[in-house]
Short mmCIF file of C-alpha atoms in Angstrom, two decimals:
data_model
loop_
_atom_site.label_atom_id
_atom_site.label_comp_id
_atom_site.label_asym_id
_atom_site.label_seq_id
_atom_site.Cartn_x
_atom_site.Cartn_y
_atom_site.Cartn_z
CA UNK S 67 0.37 -0.18 0.15
CA UNK S 68 2.98 2.44 0.06
CA UNK S 69 3.64 1.58 -2.92
CA UNK S 70 0.11 2.50 -4.29
CA UNK S 71 -0.57 5.55 -2.42
CA UNK S 72 3.50 7.04 -2.44
CA UNK S 73 4.21 6.04 -5.95
CA UNK S 74 1.52 5.30 -7.61
CA UNK S 75 2.46 1.52 -8.18
CA UNK S 76 -0.08 -0.43 -10.16
CA UNK S 77 -1.42 -3.72 -8.26
CA UNK S 78 -2.36 -6.89 -8.88
CA UNK S 79 -3.44 -9.00 -6.12
CA UNK S 80 -4.71 -12.67 -6.28
CA UNK S 81 -6.07 -13.71 -2.68
CA UNK S 82 -8.01 -16.40 -0.50
CA UNK S 83 -10.58 -15.13 2.27
CA UNK S 84 -11.24 -11.61 1.13
CA UNK S 85 -8.05 -10.30 3.36
CA UNK S 86 -7.89 -7.23 0.88
CA UNK S 87 -12.04 -6.65 0.02
CA UNK S 88 -12.22 -3.87 3.15
CA UNK S 89 -8.90 -2.25 1.19
CA UNK S 90 -10.39 -2.16 -2.14
CA UNK S 91 -13.52 -0.68 -1.20
CA UNK S 92 -11.54 2.14 0.29
CA UNK S 93 -9.78 2.68 -2.34
CA UNK S 94 -13.16 2.40 -4.31
CA UNK S 95 -14.08 5.58 -1.84
CA UNK S 96 -11.47 7.71 -2.24
CA UNK S 97 -11.51 7.44 -6.43
CA UNK S 98 -15.01 7.48 -6.30
CA UNK S 99 -15.09 4.11 -8.69
CA UNK S 100 -12.27 5.19 -10.96
CA UNK S 101 -9.97 2.57 -9.20
CA UNK S 102 -10.24 -0.44 -7.26
CA UNK S 103 -11.55 -3.14 -9.22
CA UNK S 104 -13.27 -6.50 -7.47
CA UNK S 105 -13.68 -9.97 -9.19
CA UNK S 106 -14.33 -12.90 -7.69
CA UNK S 107 -16.08 -15.90 -9.46
CA UNK S 108 -19.70 -15.16 -8.57
CA UNK S 109 -21.53 -11.55 -8.60
CA UNK S 110 -17.84 -10.38 -10.26
CA UNK S 111 -17.28 -12.40 -12.64
CA UNK S 112 -13.85 -13.06 -13.91
CA UNK S 113 -13.59 -12.15 -17.69
CA UNK S 114 -10.40 -11.79 -19.68
CA UNK S 115 -9.11 -12.36 -23.53
CA UNK S 116 -5.60 -13.03 -24.17
CA UNK S 117 -5.26 -12.84 -27.32
CA UNK S 118 -5.75 -8.98 -27.46
CA UNK S 119 -2.28 -7.74 -28.29
CA UNK S 120 -0.35 -10.21 -28.74
CA UNK S 121 2.05 -11.21 -31.47
CA UNK S 122 3.09 -14.32 -33.72
CA UNK S 123 6.46 -13.42 -33.42
CA UNK S 124 6.91 -12.56 -29.87
CA UNK S 125 8.54 -16.26 -28.31
CA UNK S 126 6.99 -15.15 -24.89
CA UNK S 127 3.04 -14.46 -25.87
CA UNK S 128 3.19 -17.46 -28.06
CA UNK S 129 4.44 -19.52 -25.11
CA UNK S 130 1.51 -18.23 -23.31
CA UNK S 131 -1.25 -18.98 -25.30
CA UNK S 132 0.24 -22.30 -26.10
CA UNK S 133 0.53 -23.05 -22.04
CA UNK S 134 -2.76 -21.86 -21.28
CA UNK S 135 -4.07 -24.04 -24.21
CA UNK S 136 -2.32 -27.25 -22.51
CA UNK S 137 -3.78 -26.54 -19.54
CA UNK S 138 -7.46 -26.23 -20.77
CA UNK S 139 -6.62 -29.57 -22.63
CA UNK S 140 -5.95 -30.78 -18.62
CA UNK S 141 -3.69 -33.57 -20.36
CA UNK S 142 -0.66 -33.94 -19.06
CA UNK S 143 0.99 -36.71 -20.66
CA UNK S 144 1.76 -34.93 -24.01
CA UNK S 145 4.75 -35.68 -26.38
CA UNK S 146 6.74 -32.42 -27.14
CA UNK S 147 5.19 -33.55 -31.12
CA UNK S 148 2.28 -32.84 -30.24
CA UNK S 149 3.25 -29.46 -28.68
CA UNK S 150 5.11 -28.10 -30.87
CA UNK S 151 2.21 -28.51 -33.05
CA UNK S 152 -0.26 -26.50 -31.11
CA UNK S 153 2.50 -23.93 -30.67
CA UNK S 154 2.42 -23.99 -34.61
CA UNK S 155 -1.39 -23.59 -34.88
CA UNK S 156 -0.97 -20.42 -32.41
CA UNK S 157 1.61 -18.57 -34.59
CA UNK S 158 -0.69 -19.61 -37.89
CA UNK S 159 -2.99 -18.11 -35.81
CA UNK S 160 -2.01 -14.88 -34.67
CA UNK S 161 -0.34 -14.32 -38.21
CA UNK S 162 -3.71 -14.81 -39.93
CA UNK S 163 -6.52 -12.68 -39.84
CA UNK S 164 -8.92 -14.09 -37.17
CA UNK S 165 -11.30 -12.72 -34.80
CA UNK S 166 -8.82 -12.37 -31.27
CA UNK S 167 -10.93 -14.55 -28.60
CA UNK S 168 -11.00 -17.95 -28.17
CA UNK S 169 -14.18 -18.74 -30.19
CA UNK S 170 -11.22 -17.20 -32.86
CA UNK S 171 -8.20 -19.63 -32.02
CA UNK S 172 -11.24 -22.67 -32.00
CA UNK S 173 -13.19 -21.77 -35.00
CA UNK S 174 -9.55 -21.46 -36.99
CA UNK S 175 -8.15 -25.19 -35.51
CA UNK S 176 -10.68 -26.86 -36.47
CA UNK S 177 -11.99 -25.71 -39.65
CA UNK S 178 -8.53 -24.28 -41.21
CA UNK S 179 -5.52 -25.91 -38.93
CA UNK S 180 -7.11 -29.09 -39.01
CA UNK S 181 -8.05 -29.69 -42.46
CA UNK S 182 -4.57 -28.86 -43.64
CA UNK S 183 -2.82 -30.56 -41.00
CA UNK S 184 -4.96 -34.02 -40.52
CA UNK S 185 -2.44 -36.30 -41.43
CA UNK S 186 0.48 -35.12 -39.63
CA UNK S 187 -1.72 -34.78 -36.15
CA UNK S 188 -3.39 -38.33 -36.51
CA UNK S 189 0.52 -39.93 -37.32
CA UNK S 190 1.75 -38.33 -33.72
CA UNK S 191 -1.50 -39.50 -32.10
CA UNK S 192 -3.24 -35.73 -31.36
CA UNK S 193 -6.29 -36.70 -29.55
CA UNK S 194 -7.94 -34.16 -31.58
CA UNK S 195 -11.73 -35.80 -30.34
CA UNK S 196 -9.95 -34.72 -26.52
CA UNK S 197 -8.73 -31.01 -27.40
CA UNK S 198 -12.21 -30.38 -28.86
CA UNK S 199 -13.99 -31.81 -26.35
CA UNK S 200 -11.95 -29.34 -23.62
CA UNK S 201 -11.87 -26.33 -25.61
CA UNK S 202 -15.90 -26.09 -26.56
CA UNK S 203 -16.41 -25.76 -22.63
CA UNK S 204 -15.10 -22.19 -23.29
CA UNK S 205 -16.36 -21.48 -26.66
CA UNK S 206 -19.99 -20.35 -28.66
CA UNK S 207 -22.32 -22.58 -25.37
CA UNK S 208 -19.95 -24.09 -23.22
CA UNK S 209 -20.24 -23.77 -19.28
CA UNK S 210 -17.15 -21.21 -19.27
CA UNK S 211 -18.22 -19.10 -22.34
CA UNK S 212 -17.38 -15.83 -20.46
CA UNK S 213 -13.69 -16.85 -19.35
CA UNK S 214 -11.69 -16.14 -22.19
CA UNK S 215 -13.41 -14.22 -24.86
CA UNK S 216 -13.87 -10.72 -23.12
CA UNK S 217 -14.42 -7.69 -25.94
CA UNK S 218 -11.27 -5.73 -24.43
CA UNK S 219 -8.57 -6.41 -21.52
CA UNK S 220 -8.00 -2.25 -21.11
CA UNK S 221 -9.80 -2.26 -17.84
CA UNK S 222 -7.36 -4.43 -16.79
CA UNK S 223 -4.76 -2.34 -17.77
CA UNK S 224 -5.45 0.83 -16.42
CA UNK S 225 -7.36 0.19 -12.92
CA UNK S 226 -4.04 0.83 -10.63
CA UNK S 227 -5.62 -1.59 -7.58
CA UNK S 228 -7.21 -4.85 -9.25
CA UNK S 229 -8.40 -7.49 -6.59
CA UNK S 230 -9.07 -10.98 -8.06
CA UNK S 231 -10.84 -13.37 -4.57
CA UNK S 232 -10.42 -16.91 -5.88
CA UNK S 233 -12.29 -18.54 -2.86
CA UNK S 234 -15.54 -19.45 -5.03
CA UNK S 235 -13.28 -21.00 -7.71
CA UNK S 236 -10.16 -22.86 -5.42
CA UNK S 237 -12.12 -26.22 -5.60
CA UNK S 238 -12.90 -26.18 -9.71
CA UNK S 239 -10.28 -27.52 -10.76
CA UNK S 240 -10.45 -27.25 -14.03
CA UNK S 241 -10.86 -23.23 -14.12
CA UNK S 242 -8.66 -22.39 -10.57
CA UNK S 243 -5.40 -23.21 -11.97
CA UNK S 244 -7.01 -20.91 -15.63
CA UNK S 245 -7.78 -18.21 -13.69
CA UNK S 246 -4.62 -18.01 -12.16
CA UNK S 247 -2.79 -18.18 -14.94
CA UNK S 248 -4.02 -15.56 -16.89
CA UNK S 249 -3.87 -13.32 -14.18
CA UNK S 250 -0.60 -13.84 -14.39
CA UNK S 251 -0.83 -12.49 -17.86
CA UNK S 252 -2.58 -9.51 -16.38
CA UNK S 253 0.18 -8.30 -14.41
CA UNK S 254 2.51 -9.31 -17.47
CA UNK S 255 0.94 -6.96 -19.45
CA UNK S 256 0.69 -4.18 -16.95
CA UNK S 257 4.33 -5.06 -16.87
CA UNK S 258 5.19 -3.83 -20.41
CA UNK S 259 2.34 -1.53 -20.86
CA UNK S 260 2.49 1.25 -18.15
CA UNK S 261 5.38 3.22 -16.98
CA UNK S 262 6.05 3.51 -13.07
CA UNK S 263 6.22 0.70 -10.63
CA UNK S 264 3.91 -2.61 -10.78
CA UNK S 265 3.37 -4.94 -7.87
CA UNK S 266 1.79 -8.65 -8.27
CA UNK S 267 1.23 -10.58 -4.75
CA UNK S 268 -0.28 -14.22 -5.10
CA UNK S 269 -1.27 -15.44 -1.88
CA UNK S 270 -2.46 -19.03 -1.15
CA UNK S 271 -3.17 -19.12 -4.82
CA UNK S 272 0.29 -19.61 -6.23
CA UNK S 273 0.30 -23.20 -6.39
CA UNK S 274 -2.08 -23.48 -8.85
CA UNK S 275 0.48 -21.68 -11.29
CA UNK S 276 2.76 -24.89 -10.64
CA UNK S 277 2.27 -27.43 -13.66
CA UNK S 278 4.32 -28.51 -15.58
CA UNK S 279 2.87 -26.32 -18.81
CA UNK S 280 3.08 -23.38 -16.64
CA UNK S 281 7.00 -23.68 -16.10
CA UNK S 282 8.55 -21.81 -19.06
CA UNK S 283 6.12 -19.23 -18.41
CA UNK S 284 6.53 -18.71 -15.08
CA UNK S 285 10.28 -18.31 -15.05
CA UNK S 286 10.23 -15.40 -17.93
CA UNK S 287 7.74 -13.77 -15.71
CA UNK S 288 9.96 -13.76 -12.59
CA UNK S 289 12.89 -13.55 -14.55
CA UNK S 290 11.73 -10.40 -16.58
CA UNK S 291 9.84 -8.29 -13.98
CA UNK S 292 12.57 -6.30 -12.39
CA UNK S 293 13.79 -4.98 -16.11
CA UNK S 294 10.19 -3.59 -16.08
CA UNK S 295 10.71 -2.25 -12.71
CA UNK S 296 8.20 -4.63 -11.70
CA UNK S 297 7.97 -7.10 -8.59
CA UNK S 298 6.30 -10.90 -8.28
CA UNK S 299 5.13 -11.85 -4.48
CA UNK S 300 3.51 -14.95 -3.57
CA UNK S 301 2.82 -15.81 -0.13
CA UNK S 302 2.69 -19.21 1.68
CA UNK S 303 2.35 -20.89 5.28
CA UNK S 304 2.96 -24.17 4.00
CA UNK S 305 6.02 -26.20 3.54
CA UNK S 306 4.84 -28.26 1.52
CA UNK S 307 4.64 -25.58 -1.60
CA UNK S 308 7.74 -24.79 -0.82
CA UNK S 309 9.04 -28.45 -2.29
CA UNK S 310 6.16 -28.78 -4.85
CA UNK S 311 7.61 -28.21 -7.60
CA UNK S 312 11.17 -27.70 -9.46
CA UNK S 313 9.31 -24.88 -10.69
CA UNK S 314 9.70 -22.93 -7.32
CA UNK S 315 13.51 -23.39 -6.10
CA UNK S 316 14.40 -22.71 -10.11
CA UNK S 317 11.92 -19.74 -11.16
CA UNK S 318 10.42 -18.30 -8.23
CA UNK S 319 13.36 -18.45 -5.67
CA UNK S 320 16.12 -18.30 -7.51
CA UNK S 321 14.87 -15.00 -9.45
CA UNK S 322 13.64 -13.88 -6.27
CA UNK S 323 16.23 -11.05 -3.63
CA UNK S 324 13.40 -10.52 -0.86
CA UNK S 325 12.70 -13.11 1.25
CA UNK S 326 10.56 -12.69 4.37
CA UNK S 327 10.31 -15.01 7.06
CA UNK S 328 7.53 -15.04 10.00
CA UNK S 329 8.24 -16.80 13.63
CA UNK S 330 9.62 -20.24 12.69
CA UNK S 331 9.50 -21.95 16.09
CA UNK S 332 6.74 -24.19 15.22
CA UNK S 333 7.74 -25.12 11.90
CA UNK S 334 11.63 -26.23 13.97
CA UNK S 335 11.19 -29.28 13.01
CA UNK S 336 11.29 -28.67 9.44
CA UNK S 337 13.47 -26.02 8.97
CA UNK S 338 16.29 -27.54 7.58
CA UNK S 339 13.88 -28.20 4.69
CA UNK S 340 13.10 -24.70 4.44
CA UNK S 341 16.94 -23.39 4.50
CA UNK S 342 18.01 -25.46 1.91
CA UNK S 343 15.29 -24.38 -0.31
CA UNK S 344 15.57 -20.74 0.16
CA UNK S 345 19.86 -21.03 0.32
CA UNK S 346 20.05 -19.72 4.18
CA UNK S 347 23.06 -20.51 6.84
CA UNK S 348 24.11 -20.92 9.54
CA UNK S 349 24.26 -16.86 10.48
CA UNK S 350 20.20 -16.79 8.90
CA UNK S 351 19.59 -19.37 11.54
CA UNK S 352 20.44 -17.48 14.51
CA UNK S 353 19.00 -14.65 13.45
CA UNK S 354 15.70 -16.24 12.47
CA UNK S 355 15.09 -18.09 15.63
CA UNK S 356 15.77 -14.77 17.15
CA UNK S 357 12.41 -13.52 16.20
CA UNK S 358 9.72 -12.60 18.76
CA UNK S 359 11.92 -13.67 22.44
CA UNK S 360 12.90 -10.54 23.52
CA UNK S 361 9.88 -7.99 22.39
CA UNK S 362 9.03 -5.06 24.89
CA UNK S 363 6.00 -5.22 26.41
CA UNK S 364 5.05 -1.75 26.25
CA UNK S 365 4.54 -1.67 22.49
CA UNK S 366 2.34 -3.94 19.96
CA UNK S 367 4.31 -5.90 17.29
CA UNK S 368 5.75 -8.91 15.62
CA UNK S 369 8.81 -9.06 14.34
CA UNK S 370 10.09 -10.24 10.71
CA UNK S 371 13.13 -11.67 8.93
CA UNK S 372 14.10 -10.11 6.16
CA UNK S 373 16.89 -10.74 3.22
CA UNK S 374 17.79 -8.44 0.64
CA UNK S 375 20.72 -9.75 -1.10
CA UNK S 376 23.41 -9.85 1.45
CA UNK S 377 21.51 -7.67 3.94
CA UNK S 378 19.59 -9.88 7.00
CA UNK S 379 17.89 -7.73 9.16
CA UNK S 380 15.15 -8.50 11.60
CA UNK S 381 12.06 -5.55 12.25
CA UNK S 382 9.63 -5.04 14.50
CA UNK S 383 6.42 -4.42 12.78
CA UNK S 384 3.59 -2.14 14.23
CA UNK S 385 0.59 -1.26 12.40
CA UNK S 386 -1.43 1.74 12.70
CA UNK S 387 -4.91 1.25 14.46
CA UNK S 388 -6.29 1.95 11.16
CA UNK S 389 -4.68 -0.25 9.30
CA UNK S 390 -5.42 -3.47 12.25
CA UNK S 391 -9.02 -2.29 11.13
CA UNK S 392 -8.43 -2.50 7.31
CA UNK S 393 -6.51 -5.98 7.50
CA UNK S 394 -7.80 -7.64 10.57
CA UNK S 395 -9.08 -11.19 9.74
CA UNK S 396 -10.15 -12.24 13.04
CA UNK S 397 -14.02 -13.27 12.85
CA UNK S 398 -15.69 -11.83 15.50
CA UNK S 399 -13.45 -8.19 14.59
CA UNK S 400 -14.74 -8.57 10.85
CA UNK S 401 -18.32 -9.03 12.45
CA UNK S 402 -17.78 -5.64 14.17
CA UNK S 403 -16.09 -3.71 11.25
CA UNK S 404 -19.21 -5.28 8.72
CA UNK S 405 -21.75 -3.89 11.37
CA UNK S 406 -19.65 -0.28 11.26
CA UNK S 407 -20.01 0.06 7.44
CA UNK S 408 -23.48 -0.86 7.80
CA UNK S 409 -23.86 1.68 10.34
CA UNK S 410 -22.49 4.43 8.39
CA UNK S 411 -22.49 3.48 5.06
CA UNK S 412 -19.07 4.48 4.50
CA UNK S 413 -15.85 1.71 4.37
CA UNK S 414 -13.34 5.10 5.40
CA UNK S 415 -15.59 6.39 8.22
CA UNK S 416 -16.18 2.88 9.22
CA UNK S 417 -12.53 2.03 10.10
CA UNK S 418 -11.58 5.66 11.44
CA UNK S 419 -14.98 5.20 14.43
CA UNK S 420 -13.51 1.76 15.13
CA UNK S 421 -10.09 3.12 14.91
CA UNK S 422 -10.56 5.93 17.04
CA UNK S 423 -12.22 3.79 19.62
#
């Protein structure tokens, strides 16, 4: 939020649990509805068009669309020959004068590309029927026909604060990884399209982007972010998330200069695994296990270990009363906040009142 207010940064947040919803509402109030976009997949549905603004000679654009189509297909056991053919189809589609949407690609593939390459596709055992059945769910009259056929992406690129709440789709194995992948594309488009600072924060949803199909894309995104004055951030509370995929160590951690750890005492038995993945040494261990050991009882704060390159420090983090009421996720406090918002009709006034109490 310091970056949003002080640096006029563009912020894209993928959240699970509505932790950032009050903040989004405050920004909407402050900007009179001009900023603070919110999507949750139900009353505020997700809608993207990753086919707009991409070029056939851009390797990363082509790689992303290929990864997206493979993820829609959902078949993890695909040969390199099949992947190459799909990449070829994406390039030919982008080079042609076809409608830019998944509907447009669907028509191109099954009415043009398939006719021209039928024998070659059959030779490499390309499961055309399976591919068609998977894509049809997202086209024409399919169950998810609106997800990949938006008329524009400009509303996502122009707004400085965009919040995607994925709780409602987190149990949908078909949609969850796709939406998460599409949001990373929104951030990539922001990186290239707008000046100034850009930040993407992926909360607990980030494990959804660890499919093998997405490895090349994620590696490019994390490696390239700093070149565009951008930061890609992931947050996890689970050790298993760290060791779930080589993508994490080779793409995300390897390209992350900054690491922040909270109190690790409850994870002491697993610390060696964490240290291995984050390349933490004995000096780090001593610093990390000093966290919250000797806090000043006069103040309400928690400590955090922050490593930036070769600099390693422990910082005390104390929120203001207003910030506390914005961010609290305690059920009874959320209810108090909700009642105050209903009473005042304003998130800003409600937070001010609660902080003053």
